[in-house]
Amino acid sequence: DIQMTQSPSTLSASVGDRVTITCRASQSISNWLAWYQQKPGKAPKLLIYKASDLESGVPSRFSGSGSGTEFTLTISSLQPDDFATYYCQQSNSYSLLTFGGGTKVEIK
Amino acid sequence: QLQLQESGPGLVKPSETLSLTCTVSGGSISGSSYHWGWIRQPPGKGLEWIGNKDYTANTHYNPSLKSRGTISVDTSKNQFSLKLSSVTAADTAVYYCARRTAPGNFDYWGQGTLVTVSS
């Protein structure tokens, strides 16, 4: 199995801050990585796919980068609506998809 | 706009079979290049991929389920289903159905349904 490790697990930030979340894969996954945002009681929402492609309708303050084993999700200027939990997910292994453990972005 | 909606019992007894259905509206599940899958989330925990069925009828499951899962598609009803046998308390979770795209991510999700395994 490809293990996905996110850091930090919790992040405290203020509105307007630049926020970066890291996701590391246990082996190379090329650019087969997606990022999701999940709010309490809601389904995850796709933000980024193929490591850096922005899903339609997602604000441009969200960006993704990386390839191989290390990836980042950046929120350029944190907005009140962005306080949520973020997950990465690899799809390099076609028949066994795995998610990271999540990063909760809290209000500082 | 594509919409997915899970349905099924919210309470299942240990050792019995969990059965959920996902109804897709706003688009057809047949003849497309998408896969149709299930993801679950135990209370307060992270996401776990259960499995998905693709347009060629190939099905893939998470090995952690130990062959207890079955995903089927009913194109006549525009639905797909999950059956999980021999459930235990560890299978208590919110279950989501979702559409998997070619790059392997999930772009449309149902709202989720909580299934509790308890006697």
GROMACS .gro file of C-alpha atoms in nm, chain A residues 1-3 26-27 90 96 98, chain B residues 62-63:
model
   10
    1ASP     CA    1   0.000   0.000   0.000
    2ILE     CA    2   0.106   0.358  -0.060
    3GLN     CA    3   0.089   0.547   0.270
   26SER     CA    4   0.562   0.645   0.096
   27GLN     CA    5   0.673   0.594  -0.266
   90GLN     CA    6  -0.325   0.938  -0.412
   96LEU     CA    7  -0.589   0.089  -0.420
   98THR     CA    8  -0.544   0.599  -0.013
  170ASN     CA    9  -0.969  -0.205  -0.045
  171PRO     CA   10  -0.788  -0.519   0.078
   0.00000   0.00000   0.00000
